[in-house]
Amino acid sequence: MEKRDELYSGKAKSVYLTDDAQKLILFFRNDTSAFDGEKVEKLARKGKVNNKFNAFIMEKLEQAGIPTHFEKKLSDEESLVKKLDMFPIECVVRNIAAGSLCKRLGIKEGIDVSPPLFEFFLKNDELHDPMINDYHIQSFGWAGEDDVAQMKTLTLKVNEILKKLFLDAGLLLVDYKLEFGRFNDQVVLGDEFTPDGCRLWDVTTREKLDKDRFRQGLGGVVEAYEEVASRLGVEI
Ligand code: ADP
């Protein structure tokens, strides 16, 4: 697999074209950002931990019947994926109240959200990723009716798979964000699943082991990601 030009440089990953028009290379950088790119830092080892963590989770999801873009890990920081036509949408599921949900609705952090909540957000940093619904998505052509249904079904199916996987490792899956795209008319899970895009708490102490450590200046960010990886049995 030959790496070609950089297609896109995001806040945490760089995306490269390859000699195969249907495949991309994702390079997981050490850059860490929060608050729509306002707070940015480089955290040693984060790219490597996230690449390996993501590969582990994507493989688990694929085995459980979720179509994903993941092909294989190429190096410590790089993975080969299918090139998707991404929807400009973030799909969020919440099992426990935290983050913007608490701010938006005055809900106390830590209360159980039952049944789990599903939310759509528009992927747009300038607008601070506003919350949208099915109607916005269809009226503005960001995705079709069937795509919307698929994104919901797949995101909630991921919840059932991963809640159990994390609980078996002593972790609560508080919430997470997924991004999907189209590949040959199929809705496929893209981007990443790492502690950068989800919240994970220790089941007993409720200690935060995710990007909230960075957002809230708690320190030990990558150490927490490594702890989560080690509990799941991910080799770093
Ligand atoms: P951001 O764009 O939010 O700053 P990243 O730094 O993670 O995020 O950049 C990765 C970019 O690559 C994102 O815009 C994401 O939507 C896109 N992407 C992820 N997986 C794929 C894929 N399989 N095909 C095409 N684009 C992808």
PDB file of C-alpha atoms and ligand atoms in Angstrom:
ATOM      1  CA  MET A   1       0.000   0.000   0.000  1.00  0.00           C
ATOM      2  CA  GLU A   2       1.559   3.257  -1.113  1.00  0.00           C
ATOM      3  CA  LYS A   3       0.861   6.474   0.766  1.00  0.00           C
ATOM      4  CA  ARG A   4       0.097   9.446  -1.492  1.00  0.00           C
ATOM      5  CA  ASP A   5      -0.881  13.102  -0.865  1.00  0.00           C
ATOM      6  CA  GLU A   6      -2.507  14.328   2.296  1.00  0.00           C
ATOM      7  CA  LEU A   7      -6.232  14.697   1.617  1.00  0.00           C
ATOM      8  CA  TYR A   8      -7.194  16.414   4.840  1.00  0.00           C
ATOM      9  CA  SER A   9      -5.672  17.394   8.151  1.00  0.00           C
ATOM     10  CA  GLY A  10      -8.179  17.356  10.991  1.00  0.00           C
ATOM     11  CA  LYS A  11      -7.768  18.279  14.630  1.00  0.00           C
ATOM     12  CA  ALA A  12      -6.501  14.864  15.703  1.00  0.00           C
ATOM     13  CA  LYS A  13      -5.864  12.858  12.553  1.00  0.00           C
ATOM     14  CA  SER A  14      -4.355  13.363   9.117  1.00  0.00           C
ATOM     15  CA  VAL A  15      -5.946  11.591   6.193  1.00  0.00           C
ATOM     16  CA  TYR A  16      -3.858  10.405   3.226  1.00  0.00           C
ATOM     17  CA  LEU A  17      -4.800   9.127  -0.210  1.00  0.00           C
ATOM     18  CA  THR A  18      -3.254   5.831  -1.311  1.00  0.00           C
ATOM     19  CA  ASP A  19      -2.563   4.137  -4.645  1.00  0.00           C
ATOM     20  CA  ASP A  20      -5.985   2.490  -4.224  1.00  0.00           C
ATOM     21  CA  ALA A  21      -8.725   5.078  -4.958  1.00  0.00           C
ATOM     22  CA  GLN A  22     -11.056   3.305  -2.517  1.00  0.00           C
ATOM     23  CA  LYS A  23      -8.676   3.329   0.454  1.00  0.00           C
ATOM     24  CA  LEU A  24      -7.295   5.991   2.789  1.00  0.00           C
ATOM     25  CA  ILE A  25      -4.661   6.018   5.507  1.00  0.00           C
ATOM     26  CA  LEU A  26      -5.610   7.589   8.842  1.00  0.00           C
ATOM     27  CA  PHE A  27      -2.628   8.917  10.776  1.00  0.00           C
ATOM     28  CA  PHE A  28      -3.433   9.367  14.472  1.00  0.00           C
ATOM     29  CA  ARG A  29      -1.469  12.400  15.691  1.00  0.00           C
ATOM     30  CA  ASN A  30      -0.594  13.333  19.268  1.00  0.00           C
ATOM     31  CA  ASP A  31      -2.602  16.556  18.892  1.00  0.00           C
ATOM     32  CA  THR A  32      -5.466  16.840  21.326  1.00  0.00           C
ATOM     33  CA  SER A  33      -8.133  19.481  21.054  1.00  0.00           C
ATOM     34  CA  ALA A  34     -11.239  20.533  22.930  1.00  0.00           C
ATOM     35  CA  PHE A  35     -13.894  23.248  22.804  1.00  0.00           C
ATOM     36  CA  ASP A  36     -14.064  23.154  18.979  1.00  0.00           C
ATOM     37  CA  GLY A  37     -10.323  23.528  18.599  1.00  0.00           C
ATOM     38  CA  GLU A  38      -9.846  26.359  21.128  1.00  0.00           C
ATOM     39  CA  LYS A  39      -7.683  24.294  23.499  1.00  0.00           C
ATOM     40  CA  VAL A  40      -4.952  22.360  21.699  1.00  0.00           C
ATOM     41  CA  GLU A  41      -1.975  20.403  23.050  1.00  0.00           C
ATOM     42  CA  LYS A  42       0.352  17.635  21.959  1.00  0.00           C
ATOM     43  CA  LEU A  43       0.220  14.648  24.291  1.00  0.00           C
ATOM     44  CA  ALA A  44       3.033  12.122  23.917  1.00  0.00           C
ATOM     45  CA  ARG A  45       1.941   8.587  22.945  1.00  0.00           C
ATOM     46  CA  LYS A  46      -1.692   9.577  22.327  1.00  0.00           C
ATOM     47  CA  GLY A  47      -1.597   8.877  18.566  1.00  0.00           C
ATOM     48  CA  LYS A  48      -0.253   5.391  19.123  1.00  0.00           C
ATOM     49  CA  VAL A  49      -2.675   4.539  21.948  1.00  0.00           C
ATOM     50  CA  ASN A  50      -5.669   5.800  19.983  1.00  0.00           C
ATOM     51  CA  ASN A  51      -4.688   3.996  16.777  1.00  0.00           C
ATOM     52  CA  LYS A  52      -4.375   0.689  18.613  1.00  0.00           C
ATOM     53  CA  PHE A  53      -7.484   1.275  20.713  1.00  0.00           C
ATOM     54  CA  ASN A  54      -9.501   2.183  17.618  1.00  0.00           C
ATOM     55  CA  ALA A  55      -8.298  -0.907  15.725  1.00  0.00           C
ATOM     56  CA  PHE A  56      -9.342  -3.123  18.650  1.00  0.00           C
ATOM     57  CA  ILE A  57     -12.831  -1.594  18.916  1.00  0.00           C
ATOM     58  CA  MET A  58     -13.457  -1.500  15.145  1.00  0.00           C
ATOM     59  CA  GLU A  59     -12.554  -5.200  14.899  1.00  0.00           C
ATOM     60  CA  LYS A  60     -14.917  -6.042  17.773  1.00  0.00           C
ATOM     61  CA  LEU A  61     -17.714  -4.085  16.078  1.00  0.00           C
ATOM     62  CA  GLU A  62     -17.092  -5.709  12.703  1.00  0.00           C
ATOM     63  CA  GLN A  63     -17.208  -9.165  14.346  1.00  0.00           C
ATOM     64  CA  ALA A  64     -20.529  -8.201  15.932  1.00  0.00           C
ATOM     65  CA  GLY A  65     -22.007  -7.320  12.519  1.00  0.00           C
ATOM     66  CA  ILE A  66     -21.447  -3.547  12.295  1.00  0.00           C
ATOM     67  CA  PRO A  67     -20.115  -2.524   8.839  1.00  0.00           C
ATOM     68  CA  THR A  68     -16.979  -0.433   9.475  1.00  0.00           C
ATOM     69  CA  HIS A  69     -14.390   1.284   7.287  1.00  0.00           C
ATOM     70  CA  PHE A  70     -11.525  -0.403   9.138  1.00  0.00           C
ATOM     71  CA  GLU A  71      -9.221  -2.590   7.052  1.00  0.00           C
ATOM     72  CA  LYS A  72      -6.006  -3.017   9.043  1.00  0.00           C
ATOM     73  CA  LYS A  73      -3.404  -1.389  11.249  1.00  0.00           C
ATOM     74  CA  LEU A  74      -0.352  -0.343   9.198  1.00  0.00           C
ATOM     75  CA  SER A  75       1.970   0.983  11.890  1.00  0.00           C
ATOM     76  CA  ASP A  76       1.855   2.320  15.449  1.00  0.00           C
ATOM     77  CA  GLU A  77       0.035   5.465  14.355  1.00  0.00           C
ATOM     78  CA  GLU A  78      -1.546   4.538  11.018  1.00  0.00           C
ATOM     79  CA  SER A  79      -4.490   2.465   9.849  1.00  0.00           C
ATOM     80  CA  LEU A  80      -5.869   1.639   6.421  1.00  0.00           C
ATOM     81  CA  VAL A  81      -9.587   2.334   5.937  1.00  0.00           C
ATOM     82  CA  LYS A  82     -12.172   2.366   3.170  1.00  0.00           C
ATOM     83  CA  LYS A  83     -12.689   5.830   1.699  1.00  0.00           C
ATOM     84  CA  LEU A  84     -16.210   6.871   2.670  1.00  0.00           C
ATOM     85  CA  ASP A  85     -18.380   9.710   1.490  1.00  0.00           C
ATOM     86  CA  MET A  86     -18.859  11.087   5.006  1.00  0.00           C
ATOM     87  CA  PHE A  87     -22.147  12.537   6.241  1.00  0.00           C
ATOM     88  CA  PRO A  88     -21.449  15.903   7.969  1.00  0.00           C
ATOM     89  CA  ILE A  89     -23.167  14.534  11.040  1.00  0.00           C
ATOM     90  CA  GLU A  90     -22.228  13.250  14.487  1.00  0.00           C
ATOM     91  CA  CYS A  91     -24.356  10.539  16.099  1.00  0.00           C
ATOM     92  CA  VAL A  92     -24.306  10.570  19.901  1.00  0.00           C
ATOM     93  CA  VAL A  93     -25.700   8.064  22.392  1.00  0.00           C
ATOM     94  CA  ARG A  94     -25.861   8.808  26.121  1.00  0.00           C
ATOM     95  CA  ASN A  95     -26.252   6.262  28.903  1.00  0.00           C
ATOM     96  CA  ILE A  96     -25.330   8.617  31.771  1.00  0.00           C
ATOM     97  CA  ALA A  97     -25.741  12.403  31.837  1.00  0.00           C
ATOM     98  CA  ALA A  98     -22.535  14.394  31.222  1.00  0.00           C
ATOM     99  CA  GLY A  99     -21.098  17.207  29.113  1.00  0.00           C
ATOM    100  CA  SER A 100     -23.280  19.357  26.875  1.00  0.00           C
ATOM    101  CA  LEU A 101     -26.463  17.511  27.868  1.00  0.00           C
ATOM    102  CA  CYS A 102     -26.056  18.772  31.449  1.00  0.00           C
ATOM    103  CA  LYS A 103     -25.339  22.340  30.280  1.00  0.00           C
ATOM    104  CA  ARG A 104     -28.166  22.405  27.759  1.00  0.00           C
ATOM    105  CA  LEU A 105     -30.915  20.963  29.930  1.00  0.00           C
ATOM    106  CA  GLY A 106     -29.688  21.588  33.474  1.00  0.00           C
ATOM    107  CA  ILE A 107     -29.448  17.853  34.121  1.00  0.00           C
ATOM    108  CA  LYS A 108     -27.189  16.735  36.980  1.00  0.00           C
ATOM    109  CA  GLU A 109     -24.016  14.957  35.831  1.00  0.00           C
ATOM    110  CA  GLY A 110     -24.030  11.248  36.593  1.00  0.00           C
ATOM    111  CA  ILE A 111     -27.710  10.416  36.537  1.00  0.00           C
ATOM    112  CA  ASP A 112     -28.739   7.381  34.503  1.00  0.00           C
ATOM    113  CA  VAL A 113     -30.300   8.147  31.141  1.00  0.00           C
ATOM    114  CA  SER A 114     -32.843   5.413  30.549  1.00  0.00           C
ATOM    115  CA  PRO A 115     -33.689   4.571  27.854  1.00  0.00           C
ATOM    116  CA  PRO A 116     -30.414   5.800  26.314  1.00  0.00           C
ATOM    117  CA  LEU A 117     -30.648   9.077  24.401  1.00  0.00           C
ATOM    118  CA  PHE A 118     -29.832   9.391  20.715  1.00  0.00           C
ATOM    119  CA  GLU A 119     -28.818  12.814  19.358  1.00  0.00           C
ATOM    120  CA  PHE A 120     -27.660  14.163  15.988  1.00  0.00           C
ATOM    121  CA  PHE A 121     -25.206  17.088  15.725  1.00  0.00           C
ATOM    122  CA  LEU A 122     -24.034  18.953  12.653  1.00  0.00           C
ATOM    123  CA  LYS A 123     -20.256  18.593  12.254  1.00  0.00           C
ATOM    124  CA  ASN A 124     -19.289  22.259  12.111  1.00  0.00           C
ATOM    125  CA  ASP A 125     -16.699  23.732  14.509  1.00  0.00           C
ATOM    126  CA  GLU A 126     -17.505  27.353  13.576  1.00  0.00           C
ATOM    127  CA  LEU A 127     -21.108  26.806  14.613  1.00  0.00           C
ATOM    128  CA  HIS A 128     -19.992  24.706  17.633  1.00  0.00           C
ATOM    129  CA  ASP A 129     -21.570  21.497  16.291  1.00  0.00           C
ATOM    130  CA  PRO A 130     -25.225  22.473  16.805  1.00  0.00           C
ATOM    131  CA  MET A 131     -27.800  19.849  17.677  1.00  0.00           C
ATOM    132  CA  ILE A 132     -30.067  18.932  14.747  1.00  0.00           C
ATOM    133  CA  ASN A 133     -32.820  16.394  14.095  1.00  0.00           C
ATOM    134  CA  ASP A 134     -33.959  14.080  11.298  1.00  0.00           C
ATOM    135  CA  TYR A 135     -35.869  16.897   9.607  1.00  0.00           C
ATOM    136  CA  HIS A 136     -32.823  19.194   9.316  1.00  0.00           C
ATOM    137  CA  ILE A 137     -30.810  16.316   7.888  1.00  0.00           C
ATOM    138  CA  GLN A 138     -33.345  15.515   5.200  1.00  0.00           C
ATOM    139  CA  SER A 139     -34.461  19.074   4.403  1.00  0.00           C
ATOM    140  CA  PHE A 140     -30.891  20.245   3.845  1.00  0.00           C
ATOM    141  CA  GLY A 141     -29.830  17.046   2.068  1.00  0.00           C
ATOM    142  CA  TRP A 142     -27.108  16.052   4.564  1.00  0.00           C
ATOM    143  CA  ALA A 143     -28.331  12.439   4.334  1.00  0.00           C
ATOM    144  CA  GLY A 144     -31.407  10.555   3.135  1.00  0.00           C
ATOM    145  CA  GLU A 145     -34.268   9.013   5.084  1.00  0.00           C
ATOM    146  CA  ASP A 146     -32.816   5.499   4.880  1.00  0.00           C
ATOM    147  CA  ASP A 147     -29.359   6.763   5.876  1.00  0.00           C
ATOM    148  CA  VAL A 148     -30.843   8.432   8.956  1.00  0.00           C
ATOM    149  CA  ALA A 149     -32.621   5.219   9.941  1.00  0.00           C
ATOM    150  CA  GLN A 150     -29.430   3.209   9.413  1.00  0.00           C
ATOM    151  CA  MET A 151     -27.299   5.630  11.438  1.00  0.00           C
ATOM    152  CA  LYS A 152     -29.725   5.372  14.358  1.00  0.00           C
ATOM    153  CA  THR A 153     -30.014   1.599  14.226  1.00  0.00           C
ATOM    154  CA  LEU A 154     -26.255   1.056  13.936  1.00  0.00           C
ATOM    155  CA  THR A 155     -25.355   3.602  16.633  1.00  0.00           C
ATOM    156  CA  LEU A 156     -27.765   2.000  19.112  1.00  0.00           C
ATOM    157  CA  LYS A 157     -26.525  -1.480  18.189  1.00  0.00           C
ATOM    158  CA  VAL A 158     -22.970  -0.287  18.920  1.00  0.00           C
ATOM    159  CA  ASN A 159     -24.234   0.746  22.369  1.00  0.00           C
ATOM    160  CA  GLU A 160     -25.368  -2.774  23.212  1.00  0.00           C
ATOM    161  CA  ILE A 161     -22.049  -4.252  22.030  1.00  0.00           C
ATOM    162  CA  LEU A 162     -19.745  -1.742  23.697  1.00  0.00           C
ATOM    163  CA  LYS A 163     -21.622  -1.184  26.971  1.00  0.00           C
ATOM    164  CA  LYS A 164     -21.045  -4.846  27.732  1.00  0.00           C
ATOM    165  CA  LEU A 165     -17.462  -4.897  26.474  1.00  0.00           C
ATOM    166  CA  PHE A 166     -16.525  -1.943  28.704  1.00  0.00           C
ATOM    167  CA  LEU A 167     -18.516  -3.136  31.723  1.00  0.00           C
ATOM    168  CA  ASP A 168     -16.658  -6.453  31.598  1.00  0.00           C
ATOM    169  CA  ALA A 169     -13.484  -4.329  31.925  1.00  0.00           C
ATOM    170  CA  GLY A 170     -14.870  -2.394  34.918  1.00  0.00           C
ATOM    171  CA  LEU A 171     -15.833   0.669  32.872  1.00  0.00           C
ATOM    172  CA  LEU A 172     -19.075   2.572  32.338  1.00  0.00           C
ATOM    173  CA  LEU A 173     -19.717   3.741  28.779  1.00  0.00           C
ATOM    174  CA  VAL A 174     -21.210   7.138  29.642  1.00  0.00           C
ATOM    175  CA  ASP A 175     -21.644   8.433  26.077  1.00  0.00           C
ATOM    176  CA  TYR A 176     -19.953   8.377  22.671  1.00  0.00           C
ATOM    177  CA  LYS A 177     -19.912   9.965  19.237  1.00  0.00           C
ATOM    178  CA  LEU A 178     -19.882   8.106  15.909  1.00  0.00           C
ATOM    179  CA  GLU A 179     -19.494   9.299  12.325  1.00  0.00           C
ATOM    180  CA  PHE A 180     -20.819   7.419   9.315  1.00  0.00           C
ATOM    181  CA  GLY A 181     -20.337   7.614   5.579  1.00  0.00           C
ATOM    182  CA  ARG A 182     -21.457   5.917   2.393  1.00  0.00           C
ATOM    183  CA  PHE A 183     -19.449   3.206   0.649  1.00  0.00           C
ATOM    184  CA  ASN A 184     -21.044   1.605  -2.447  1.00  0.00           C
ATOM    185  CA  ASP A 185     -24.535   2.613  -1.273  1.00  0.00           C
ATOM    186  CA  GLN A 186     -24.010   1.118   2.171  1.00  0.00           C
ATOM    187  CA  VAL A 187     -23.964   3.156   5.409  1.00  0.00           C
ATOM    188  CA  VAL A 188     -20.640   2.331   7.049  1.00  0.00           C
ATOM    189  CA  LEU A 189     -19.101   3.378  10.381  1.00  0.00           C
ATOM    190  CA  GLY A 190     -16.099   5.659   9.803  1.00  0.00           C
ATOM    191  CA  ASP A 191     -13.732   7.864  11.755  1.00  0.00           C
ATOM    192  CA  GLU A 192     -12.684   6.486  15.160  1.00  0.00           C
ATOM    193  CA  PHE A 193     -13.792   5.064  18.463  1.00  0.00           C
ATOM    194  CA  THR A 194     -11.305   6.147  21.135  1.00  0.00           C
ATOM    195  CA  PRO A 195     -11.382   7.883  24.544  1.00  0.00           C
ATOM    196  CA  ASP A 196     -11.164  11.153  22.553  1.00  0.00           C
ATOM    197  CA  GLY A 197     -14.760  10.681  21.419  1.00  0.00           C
ATOM    198  CA  CYS A 198     -16.458   8.936  24.280  1.00  0.00           C
ATOM    199  CA  ARG A 199     -16.732   9.118  28.066  1.00  0.00           C
ATOM    200  CA  LEU A 200     -15.583   6.198  30.185  1.00  0.00           C
ATOM    201  CA  TRP A 201     -15.784   6.098  33.974  1.00  0.00           C
ATOM    202  CA  ASP A 202     -14.460   3.535  36.412  1.00  0.00           C
ATOM    203  CA  VAL A 203     -17.492   1.505  37.472  1.00  0.00           C
ATOM    204  CA  THR A 204     -16.711   1.743  41.207  1.00  0.00           C
ATOM    205  CA  THR A 205     -15.029   5.108  41.753  1.00  0.00           C
ATOM    206  CA  ARG A 206     -16.568   6.863  38.700  1.00  0.00           C
ATOM    207  CA  GLU A 207     -13.119   8.291  37.978  1.00  0.00           C
ATOM    208  CA  LYS A 208     -13.016   9.867  34.498  1.00  0.00           C
ATOM    209  CA  LEU A 209     -10.761   7.977  32.093  1.00  0.00           C
ATOM    210  CA  ASP A 210     -11.415   9.879  28.852  1.00  0.00           C
ATOM    211  CA  LYS A 211     -10.920  13.262  27.151  1.00  0.00           C
ATOM    212  CA  ASP A 212     -12.735  15.063  29.986  1.00  0.00           C
ATOM    213  CA  ARG A 213      -9.378  14.784  31.815  1.00  0.00           C
ATOM    214  CA  PHE A 214      -7.991  17.096  29.112  1.00  0.00           C
ATOM    215  CA  ARG A 215     -11.053  19.371  28.932  1.00  0.00           C
ATOM    216  CA  GLN A 216     -11.114  19.776  32.709  1.00  0.00           C
ATOM    217  CA  GLY A 217      -7.319  19.990  33.176  1.00  0.00           C
ATOM    218  CA  LEU A 218      -7.244  16.905  35.424  1.00  0.00           C
ATOM    219  CA  GLY A 219      -3.904  15.662  34.006  1.00  0.00           C
ATOM    220  CA  GLY A 220      -2.911  12.048  33.353  1.00  0.00           C
ATOM    221  CA  VAL A 221      -4.800  12.046  30.058  1.00  0.00           C
ATOM    222  CA  VAL A 222      -2.789   9.502  28.075  1.00  0.00           C
ATOM    223  CA  GLU A 223      -2.171   7.469  31.244  1.00  0.00           C
ATOM    224  CA  ALA A 224      -5.961   7.131  31.577  1.00  0.00           C
ATOM    225  CA  TYR A 225      -6.289   6.053  27.922  1.00  0.00           C
ATOM    226  CA  GLU A 226      -3.537   3.474  28.538  1.00  0.00           C
ATOM    227  CA  GLU A 227      -5.352   2.238  31.647  1.00  0.00           C
ATOM    228  CA  VAL A 228      -8.548   1.730  29.646  1.00  0.00           C
ATOM    229  CA  ALA A 229      -6.623  -0.052  26.880  1.00  0.00           C
ATOM    230  CA  SER A 230      -4.891  -2.315  29.360  1.00  0.00           C
ATOM    231  CA  ARG A 231      -8.184  -3.249  31.071  1.00  0.00           C
ATOM    232  CA  LEU A 232      -9.618  -4.242  27.680  1.00  0.00           C
ATOM    233  CA  GLY A 233      -6.522  -6.240  26.816  1.00  0.00           C
ATOM    234  CA  VAL A 234      -5.431  -3.959  23.961  1.00  0.00           C
ATOM    235  CA  GLU A 235      -1.719  -4.384  23.295  1.00  0.00           C
ATOM    236  CA  ILE A 236      -0.031  -0.978  23.123  1.00  0.00           C
TER     237      ILE A 236
HETATM  238  P1  ADP B   1     -11.910  16.716  12.575  1.00  0.00           P
HETATM  239  O1  ADP B   1     -12.155  16.770  11.104  1.00  0.00           O
HETATM  240  O2  ADP B   1     -13.211  16.695  13.335  1.00  0.00           O
HETATM  241  O3  ADP B   1     -10.942  17.738  13.067  1.00  0.00           O
HETATM  242  P2  ADP B   1     -10.060  14.435  12.703  1.00  0.00           P
HETATM  243  O4  ADP B   1      -8.830  15.130  13.066  1.00  0.00           O
HETATM  244  O5  ADP B   1     -10.352  13.161  13.411  1.00  0.00           O
HETATM  245  O6  ADP B   1     -11.387  15.266  12.925  1.00  0.00           O
HETATM  246  O7  ADP B   1     -10.016  14.216  11.136  1.00  0.00           O
HETATM  247  C1  ADP B   1     -10.417  13.082  10.510  1.00  0.00           C
HETATM  248  C2  ADP B   1     -11.355  13.441   9.385  1.00  0.00           C
HETATM  249  O8  ADP B   1     -11.439  12.334   8.490  1.00  0.00           O
HETATM  250  C3  ADP B   1     -12.781  13.729   9.841  1.00  0.00           C
HETATM  251  O9  ADP B   1     -13.272  14.863   9.145  1.00  0.00           O
HETATM  252  C4  ADP B   1     -13.559  12.496   9.439  1.00  0.00           C
HETATM  253  O10 ADP B   1     -14.912  12.775   9.149  1.00  0.00           O
HETATM  254  C5  ADP B   1     -12.792  12.028   8.221  1.00  0.00           C
HETATM  255  N1  ADP B   1     -12.861  10.564   8.010  1.00  0.00           N
HETATM  256  C6  ADP B   1     -12.773   9.607   8.948  1.00  0.00           C
HETATM  257  N2  ADP B   1     -12.877   8.383   8.401  1.00  0.00           N
HETATM  258  C7  ADP B   1     -13.031   8.569   7.066  1.00  0.00           C
HETATM  259  C8  ADP B   1     -13.201   7.676   5.947  1.00  0.00           C
HETATM  260  N3  ADP B   1     -13.210   6.361   6.111  1.00  0.00           N
HETATM  261  N4  ADP B   1     -13.350   8.232   4.720  1.00  0.00           N
HETATM  262  C9  ADP B   1     -13.334   9.578   4.547  1.00  0.00           C
HETATM  263  N5  ADP B   1     -13.163  10.469   5.558  1.00  0.00           N
HETATM  264  C10 ADP B   1     -13.020   9.973   6.810  1.00  0.00           C
END
